[in-house]
JSON list of C-alpha atoms in Angstrom, two decimals:
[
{"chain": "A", "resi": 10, "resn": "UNK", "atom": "CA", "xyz": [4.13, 0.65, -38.58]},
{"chain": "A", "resi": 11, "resn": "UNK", "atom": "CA", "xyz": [3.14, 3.47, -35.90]},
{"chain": "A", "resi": 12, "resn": "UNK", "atom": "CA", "xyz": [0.01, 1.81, -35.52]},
{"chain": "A", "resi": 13, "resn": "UNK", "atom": "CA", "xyz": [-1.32, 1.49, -31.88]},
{"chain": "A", "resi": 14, "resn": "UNK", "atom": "CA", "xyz": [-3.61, -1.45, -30.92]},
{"chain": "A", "resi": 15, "resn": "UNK", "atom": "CA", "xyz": [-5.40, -1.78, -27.67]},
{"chain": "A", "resi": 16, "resn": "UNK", "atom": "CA", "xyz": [-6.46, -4.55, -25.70]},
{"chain": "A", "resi": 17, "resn": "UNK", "atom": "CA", "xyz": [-10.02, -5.41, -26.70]},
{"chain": "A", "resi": 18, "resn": "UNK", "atom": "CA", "xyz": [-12.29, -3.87, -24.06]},
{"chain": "A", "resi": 19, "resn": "UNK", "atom": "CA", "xyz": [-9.59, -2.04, -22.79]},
{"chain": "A", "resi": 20, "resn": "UNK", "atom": "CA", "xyz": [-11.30, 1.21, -22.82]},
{"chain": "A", "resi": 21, "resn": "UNK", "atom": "CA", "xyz": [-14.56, 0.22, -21.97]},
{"chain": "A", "resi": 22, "resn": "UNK", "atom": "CA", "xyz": [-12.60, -1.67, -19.01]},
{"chain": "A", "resi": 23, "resn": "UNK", "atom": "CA", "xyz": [-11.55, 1.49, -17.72]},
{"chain": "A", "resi": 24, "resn": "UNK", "atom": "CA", "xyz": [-14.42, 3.37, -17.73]},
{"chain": "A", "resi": 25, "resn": "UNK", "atom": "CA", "xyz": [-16.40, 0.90, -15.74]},
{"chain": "A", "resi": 26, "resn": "UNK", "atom": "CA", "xyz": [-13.57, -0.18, -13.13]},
{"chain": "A", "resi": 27, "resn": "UNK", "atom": "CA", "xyz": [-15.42, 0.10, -10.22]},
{"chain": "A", "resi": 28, "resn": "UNK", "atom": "CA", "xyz": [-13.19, -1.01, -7.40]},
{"chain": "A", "resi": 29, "resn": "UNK", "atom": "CA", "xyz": [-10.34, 1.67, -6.70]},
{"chain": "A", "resi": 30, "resn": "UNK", "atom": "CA", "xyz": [-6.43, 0.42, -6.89]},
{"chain": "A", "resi": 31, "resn": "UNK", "atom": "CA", "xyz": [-4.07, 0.29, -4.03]},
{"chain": "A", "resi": 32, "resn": "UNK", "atom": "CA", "xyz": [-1.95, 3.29, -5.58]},
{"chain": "A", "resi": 33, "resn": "UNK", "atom": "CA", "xyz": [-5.32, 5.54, -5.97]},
{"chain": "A", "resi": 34, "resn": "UNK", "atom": "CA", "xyz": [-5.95, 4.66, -2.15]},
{"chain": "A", "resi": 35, "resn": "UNK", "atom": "CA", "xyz": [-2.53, 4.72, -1.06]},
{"chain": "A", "resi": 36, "resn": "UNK", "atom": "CA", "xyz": [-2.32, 7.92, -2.14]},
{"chain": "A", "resi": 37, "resn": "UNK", "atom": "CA", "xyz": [-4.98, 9.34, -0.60]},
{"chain": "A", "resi": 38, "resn": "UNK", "atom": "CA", "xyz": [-4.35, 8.13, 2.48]},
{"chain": "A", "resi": 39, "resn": "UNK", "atom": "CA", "xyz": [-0.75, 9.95, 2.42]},
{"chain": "A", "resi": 40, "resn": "UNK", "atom": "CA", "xyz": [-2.15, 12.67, 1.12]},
{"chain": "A", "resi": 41, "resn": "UNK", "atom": "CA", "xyz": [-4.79, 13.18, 3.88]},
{"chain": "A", "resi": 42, "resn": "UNK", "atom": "CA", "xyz": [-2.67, 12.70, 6.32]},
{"chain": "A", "resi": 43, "resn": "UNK", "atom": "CA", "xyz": [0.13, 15.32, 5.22]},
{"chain": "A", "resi": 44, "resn": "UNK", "atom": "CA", "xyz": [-2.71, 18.06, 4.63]},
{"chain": "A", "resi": 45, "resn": "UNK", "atom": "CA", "xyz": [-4.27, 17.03, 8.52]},
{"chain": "A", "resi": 46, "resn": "UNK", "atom": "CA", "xyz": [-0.35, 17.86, 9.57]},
{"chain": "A", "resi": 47, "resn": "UNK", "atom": "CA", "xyz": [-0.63, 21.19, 7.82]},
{"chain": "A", "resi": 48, "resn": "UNK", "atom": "CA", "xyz": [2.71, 20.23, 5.96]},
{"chain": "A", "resi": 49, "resn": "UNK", "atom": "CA", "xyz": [3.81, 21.26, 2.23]},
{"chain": "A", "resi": 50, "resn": "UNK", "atom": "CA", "xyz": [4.90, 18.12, 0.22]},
{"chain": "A", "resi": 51, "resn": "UNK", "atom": "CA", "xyz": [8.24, 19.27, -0.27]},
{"chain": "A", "resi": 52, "resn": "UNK", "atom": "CA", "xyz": [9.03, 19.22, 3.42]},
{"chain": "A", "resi": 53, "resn": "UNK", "atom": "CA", "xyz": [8.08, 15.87, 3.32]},
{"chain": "A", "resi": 54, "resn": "UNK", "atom": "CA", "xyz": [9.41, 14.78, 0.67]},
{"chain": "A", "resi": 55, "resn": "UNK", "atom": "CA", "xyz": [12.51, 15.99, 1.76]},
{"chain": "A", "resi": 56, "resn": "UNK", "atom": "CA", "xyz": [12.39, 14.57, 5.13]},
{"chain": "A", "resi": 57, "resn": "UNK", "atom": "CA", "xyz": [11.63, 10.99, 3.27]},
{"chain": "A", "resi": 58, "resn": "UNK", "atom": "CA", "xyz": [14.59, 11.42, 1.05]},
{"chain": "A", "resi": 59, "resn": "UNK", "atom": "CA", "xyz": [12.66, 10.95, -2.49]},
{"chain": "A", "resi": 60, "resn": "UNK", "atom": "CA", "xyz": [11.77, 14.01, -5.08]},
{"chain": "A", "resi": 61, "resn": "UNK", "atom": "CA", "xyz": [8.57, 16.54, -4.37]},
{"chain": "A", "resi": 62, "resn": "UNK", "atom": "CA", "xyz": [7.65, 15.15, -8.16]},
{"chain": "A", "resi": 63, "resn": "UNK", "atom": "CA", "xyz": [7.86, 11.55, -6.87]},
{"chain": "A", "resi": 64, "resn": "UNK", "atom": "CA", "xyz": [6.27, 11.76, -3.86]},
{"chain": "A", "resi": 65, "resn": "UNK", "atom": "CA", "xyz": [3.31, 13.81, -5.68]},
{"chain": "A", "resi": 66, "resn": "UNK", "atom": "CA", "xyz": [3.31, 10.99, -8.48]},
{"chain": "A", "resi": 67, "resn": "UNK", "atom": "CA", "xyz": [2.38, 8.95, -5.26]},
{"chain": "A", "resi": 68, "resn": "UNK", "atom": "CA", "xyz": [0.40, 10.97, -3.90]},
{"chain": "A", "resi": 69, "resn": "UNK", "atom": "CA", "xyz": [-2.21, 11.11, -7.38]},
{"chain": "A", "resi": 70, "resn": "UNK", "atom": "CA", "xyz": [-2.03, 7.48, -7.57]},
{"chain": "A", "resi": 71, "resn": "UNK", "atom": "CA", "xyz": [0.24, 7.74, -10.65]},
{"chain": "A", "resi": 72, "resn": "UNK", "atom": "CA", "xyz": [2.98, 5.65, -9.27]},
{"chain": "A", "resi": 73, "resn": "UNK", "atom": "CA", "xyz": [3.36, 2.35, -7.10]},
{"chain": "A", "resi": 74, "resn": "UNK", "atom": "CA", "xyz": [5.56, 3.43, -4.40]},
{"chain": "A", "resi": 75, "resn": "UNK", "atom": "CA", "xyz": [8.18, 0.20, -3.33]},
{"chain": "A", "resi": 76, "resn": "UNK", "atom": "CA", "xyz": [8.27, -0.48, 0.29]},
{"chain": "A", "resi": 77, "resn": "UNK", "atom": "CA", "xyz": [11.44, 1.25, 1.10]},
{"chain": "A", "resi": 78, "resn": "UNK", "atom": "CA", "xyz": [9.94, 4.58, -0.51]},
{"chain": "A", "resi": 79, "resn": "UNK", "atom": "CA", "xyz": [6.29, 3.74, 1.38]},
{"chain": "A", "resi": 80, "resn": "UNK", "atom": "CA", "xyz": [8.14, 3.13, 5.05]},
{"chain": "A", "resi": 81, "resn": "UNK", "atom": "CA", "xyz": [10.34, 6.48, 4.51]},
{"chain": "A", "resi": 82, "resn": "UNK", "atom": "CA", "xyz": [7.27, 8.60, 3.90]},
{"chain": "A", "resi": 83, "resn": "UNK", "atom": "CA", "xyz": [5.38, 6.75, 6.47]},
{"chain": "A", "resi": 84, "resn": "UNK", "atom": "CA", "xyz": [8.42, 7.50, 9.14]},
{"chain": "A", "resi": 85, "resn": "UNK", "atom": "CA", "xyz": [8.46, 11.49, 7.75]},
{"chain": "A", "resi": 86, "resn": "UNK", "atom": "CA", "xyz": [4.66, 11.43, 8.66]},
{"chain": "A", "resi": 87, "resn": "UNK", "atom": "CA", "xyz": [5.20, 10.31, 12.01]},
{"chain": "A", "resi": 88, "resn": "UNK", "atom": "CA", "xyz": [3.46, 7.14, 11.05]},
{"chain": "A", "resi": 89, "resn": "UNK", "atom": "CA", "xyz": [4.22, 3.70, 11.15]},
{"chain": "A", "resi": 90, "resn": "UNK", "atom": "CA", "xyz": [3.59, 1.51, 8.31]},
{"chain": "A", "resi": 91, "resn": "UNK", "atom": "CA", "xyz": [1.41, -0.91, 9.66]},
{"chain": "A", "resi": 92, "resn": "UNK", "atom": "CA", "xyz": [-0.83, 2.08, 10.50]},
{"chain": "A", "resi": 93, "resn": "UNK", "atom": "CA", "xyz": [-1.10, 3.20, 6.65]},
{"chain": "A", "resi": 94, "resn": "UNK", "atom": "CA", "xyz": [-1.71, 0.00, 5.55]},
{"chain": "A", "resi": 95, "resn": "UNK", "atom": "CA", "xyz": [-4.51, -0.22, 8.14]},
{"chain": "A", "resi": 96, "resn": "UNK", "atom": "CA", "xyz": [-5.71, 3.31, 6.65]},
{"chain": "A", "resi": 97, "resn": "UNK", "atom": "CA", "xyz": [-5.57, 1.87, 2.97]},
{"chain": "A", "resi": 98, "resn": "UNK", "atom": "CA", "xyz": [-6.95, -1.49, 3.62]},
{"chain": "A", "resi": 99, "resn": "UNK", "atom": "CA", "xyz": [-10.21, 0.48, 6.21]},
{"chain": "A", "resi": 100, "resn": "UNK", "atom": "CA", "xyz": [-10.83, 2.82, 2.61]},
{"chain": "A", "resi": 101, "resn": "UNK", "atom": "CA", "xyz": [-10.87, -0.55, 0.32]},
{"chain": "A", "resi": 102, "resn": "UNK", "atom": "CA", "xyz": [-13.53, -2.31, 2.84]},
{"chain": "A", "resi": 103, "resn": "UNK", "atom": "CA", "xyz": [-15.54, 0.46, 2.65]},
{"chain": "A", "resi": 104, "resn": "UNK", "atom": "CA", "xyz": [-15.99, 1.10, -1.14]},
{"chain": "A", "resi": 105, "resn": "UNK", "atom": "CA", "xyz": [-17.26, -2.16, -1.60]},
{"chain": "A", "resi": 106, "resn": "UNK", "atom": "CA", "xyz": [-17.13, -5.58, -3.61]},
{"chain": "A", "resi": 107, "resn": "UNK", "atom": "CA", "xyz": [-16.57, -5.62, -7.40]},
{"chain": "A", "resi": 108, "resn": "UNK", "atom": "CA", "xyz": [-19.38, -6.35, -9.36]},
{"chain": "A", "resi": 109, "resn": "UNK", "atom": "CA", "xyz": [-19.31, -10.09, -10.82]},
{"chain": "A", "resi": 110, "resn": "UNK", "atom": "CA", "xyz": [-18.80, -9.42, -14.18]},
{"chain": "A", "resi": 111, "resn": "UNK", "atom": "CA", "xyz": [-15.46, -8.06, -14.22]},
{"chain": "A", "resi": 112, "resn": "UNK", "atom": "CA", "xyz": [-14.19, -11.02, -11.52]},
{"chain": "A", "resi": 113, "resn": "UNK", "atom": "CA", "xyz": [-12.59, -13.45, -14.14]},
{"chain": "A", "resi": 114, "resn": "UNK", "atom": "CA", "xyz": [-13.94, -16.72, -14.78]},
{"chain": "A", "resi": 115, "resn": "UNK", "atom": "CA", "xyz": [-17.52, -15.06, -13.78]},
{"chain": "A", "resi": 116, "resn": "UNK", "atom": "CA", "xyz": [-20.59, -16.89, -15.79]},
{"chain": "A", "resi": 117, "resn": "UNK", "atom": "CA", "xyz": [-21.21, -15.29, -19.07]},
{"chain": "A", "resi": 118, "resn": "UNK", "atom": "CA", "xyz": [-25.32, -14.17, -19.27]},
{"chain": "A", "resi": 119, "resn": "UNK", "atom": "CA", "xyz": [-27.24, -11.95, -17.96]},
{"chain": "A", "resi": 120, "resn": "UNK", "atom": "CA", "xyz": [-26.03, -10.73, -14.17]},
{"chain": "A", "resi": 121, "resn": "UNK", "atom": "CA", "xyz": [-28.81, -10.23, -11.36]},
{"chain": "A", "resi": 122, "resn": "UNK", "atom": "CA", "xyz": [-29.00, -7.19, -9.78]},
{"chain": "A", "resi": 123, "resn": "UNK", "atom": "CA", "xyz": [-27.40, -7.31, -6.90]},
{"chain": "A", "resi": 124, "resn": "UNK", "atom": "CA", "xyz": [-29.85, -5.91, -3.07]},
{"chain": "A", "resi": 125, "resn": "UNK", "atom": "CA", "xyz": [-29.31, -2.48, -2.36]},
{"chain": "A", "resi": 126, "resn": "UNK", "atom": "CA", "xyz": [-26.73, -2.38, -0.03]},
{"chain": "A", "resi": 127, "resn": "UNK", "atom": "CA", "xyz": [-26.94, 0.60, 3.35]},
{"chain": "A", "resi": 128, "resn": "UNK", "atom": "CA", "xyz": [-23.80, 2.73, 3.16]},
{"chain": "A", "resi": 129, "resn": "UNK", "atom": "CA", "xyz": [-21.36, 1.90, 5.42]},
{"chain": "A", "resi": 130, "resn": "UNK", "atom": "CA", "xyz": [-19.50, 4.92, 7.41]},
{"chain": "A", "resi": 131, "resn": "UNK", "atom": "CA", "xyz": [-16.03, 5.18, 7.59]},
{"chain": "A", "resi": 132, "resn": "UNK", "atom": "CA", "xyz": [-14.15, 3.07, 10.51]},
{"chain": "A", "resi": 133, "resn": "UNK", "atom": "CA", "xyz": [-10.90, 4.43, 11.49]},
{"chain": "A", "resi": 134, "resn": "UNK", "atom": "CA", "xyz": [-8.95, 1.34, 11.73]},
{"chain": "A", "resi": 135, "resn": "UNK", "atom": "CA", "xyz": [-7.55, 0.11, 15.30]},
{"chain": "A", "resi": 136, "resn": "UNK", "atom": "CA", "xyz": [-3.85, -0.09, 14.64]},
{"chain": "A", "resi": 137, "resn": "UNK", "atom": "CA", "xyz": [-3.83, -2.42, 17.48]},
{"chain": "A", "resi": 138, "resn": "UNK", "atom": "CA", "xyz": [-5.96, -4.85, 15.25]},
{"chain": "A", "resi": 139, "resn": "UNK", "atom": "CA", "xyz": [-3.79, -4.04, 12.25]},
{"chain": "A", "resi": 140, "resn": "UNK", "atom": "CA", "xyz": [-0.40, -4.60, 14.12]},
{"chain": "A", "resi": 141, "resn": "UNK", "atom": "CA", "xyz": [-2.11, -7.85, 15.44]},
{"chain": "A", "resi": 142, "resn": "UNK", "atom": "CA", "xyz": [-3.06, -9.09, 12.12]},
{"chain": "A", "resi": 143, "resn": "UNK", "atom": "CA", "xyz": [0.35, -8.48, 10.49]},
{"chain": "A", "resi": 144, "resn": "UNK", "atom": "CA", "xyz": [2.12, -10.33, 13.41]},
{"chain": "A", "resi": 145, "resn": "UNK", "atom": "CA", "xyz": [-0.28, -13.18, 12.69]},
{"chain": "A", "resi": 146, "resn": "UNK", "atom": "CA", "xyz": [1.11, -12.93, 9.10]},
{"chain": "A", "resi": 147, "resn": "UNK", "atom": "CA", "xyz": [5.17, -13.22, 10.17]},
{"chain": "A", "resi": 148, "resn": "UNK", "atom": "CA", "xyz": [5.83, -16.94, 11.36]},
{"chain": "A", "resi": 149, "resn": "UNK", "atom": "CA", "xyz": [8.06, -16.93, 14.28]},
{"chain": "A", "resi": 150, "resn": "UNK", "atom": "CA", "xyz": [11.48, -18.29, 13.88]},
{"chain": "A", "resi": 151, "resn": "UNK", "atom": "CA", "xyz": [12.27, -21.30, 16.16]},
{"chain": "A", "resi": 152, "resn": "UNK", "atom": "CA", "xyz": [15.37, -19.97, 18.45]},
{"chain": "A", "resi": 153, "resn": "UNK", "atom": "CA", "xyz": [18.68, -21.62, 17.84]},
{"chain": "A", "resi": 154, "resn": "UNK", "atom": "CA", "xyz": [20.45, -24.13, 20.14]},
{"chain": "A", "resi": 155, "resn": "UNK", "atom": "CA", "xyz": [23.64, -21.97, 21.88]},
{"chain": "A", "resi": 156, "resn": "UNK", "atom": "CA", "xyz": [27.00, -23.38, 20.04]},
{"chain": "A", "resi": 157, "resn": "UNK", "atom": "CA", "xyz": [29.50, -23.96, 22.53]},
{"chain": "A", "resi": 158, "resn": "UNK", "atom": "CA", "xyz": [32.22, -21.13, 22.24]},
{"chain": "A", "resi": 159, "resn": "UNK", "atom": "CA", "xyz": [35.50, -21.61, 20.08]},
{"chain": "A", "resi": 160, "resn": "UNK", "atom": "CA", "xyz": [39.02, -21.09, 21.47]},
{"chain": "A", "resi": 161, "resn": "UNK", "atom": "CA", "xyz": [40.75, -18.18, 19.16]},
{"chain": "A", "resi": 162, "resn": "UNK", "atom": "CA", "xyz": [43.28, -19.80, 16.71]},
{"chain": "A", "resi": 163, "resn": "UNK", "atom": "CA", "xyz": [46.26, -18.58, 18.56]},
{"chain": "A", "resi": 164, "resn": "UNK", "atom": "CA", "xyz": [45.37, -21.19, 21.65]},
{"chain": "A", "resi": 165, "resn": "UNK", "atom": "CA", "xyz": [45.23, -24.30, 19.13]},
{"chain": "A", "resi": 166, "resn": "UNK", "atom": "CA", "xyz": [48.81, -22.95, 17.88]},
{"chain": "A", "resi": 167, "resn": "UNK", "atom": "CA", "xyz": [50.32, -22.69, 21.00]},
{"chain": "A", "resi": 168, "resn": "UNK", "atom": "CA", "xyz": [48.93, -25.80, 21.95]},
{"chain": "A", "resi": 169, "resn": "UNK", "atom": "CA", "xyz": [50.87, -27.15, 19.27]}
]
């Protein structure tokens, strides 16, 4: 008892991770954007309504951030959401693809190394493109036949 067991190949897992998580990436992205505005986090964390230790949890990647928390910092950034996401998902392109042998069900063996690859610069994302993408992701809702309007109950009582 009081024994801790890791995961087999958990450590070694993290030392090699080589694609960045959402959080990590996330937070930067809110983070950049607060220091470009010149604002201290606990002005914006109190505009967003959430705790200056939360918000610099989220900031350091340490926490996942639900939507309700990401929109309310977005809005105290002057941001809209679909523009972070943009932000996020422009940083994840640009760091590149994981290497096969971490993808799961990759081919055990030996793994070919891969062509060198040119860097890529950094493309600020076109939150037109972003905002078009996301509305290709909502399915419209078909619009619903007008109902005929109902008499208020005391006209079927007088009627009576």
């Amino acid at each position: 008892m009081g024994e801790t067991i890791e995961f087999p190949g958990a450590a070694a897992g993290r030392a090699r991770r080589t694609r960045p998580l959402w959080r990590d990436v996330l937070g930067e992205v809110l983070r950049d954007e607060r220091r470009e505005q010149d604002r201290i986090l606990t002005e914006v964390a109190r505009t967003a309504g959430v705790s200056p230790q939360y918000l610099s949890e989220v900031e350091r990647g340490r926490k996942e951030a639900s939507s309700e928390v990401l929109g309310a910092v977005a809005d105290a950034l002057g941001l809209e959401l679909v523009d972070v996401v943009g932000r996020v998902a422009g940083r994840l392109a640009v760091r590149g693809p994981v290497r096969d042998e971490h993808r799961r069900g990759a081919p055990a063996g030996p793994v070919l190394p891969a062509a060198p690859v040119a860097p890529v610069a950094p493309v600020a994302p076109d939150p037109r493109a972003a905002r078009a993408a996301l509305a290709a992701l909502v399915t419209p809702i078909a619009p619903v036949a007008p109902v005929a309007p109902v008499a208020p109950v005391d006209a079927y009582l007088l009627a009576a």
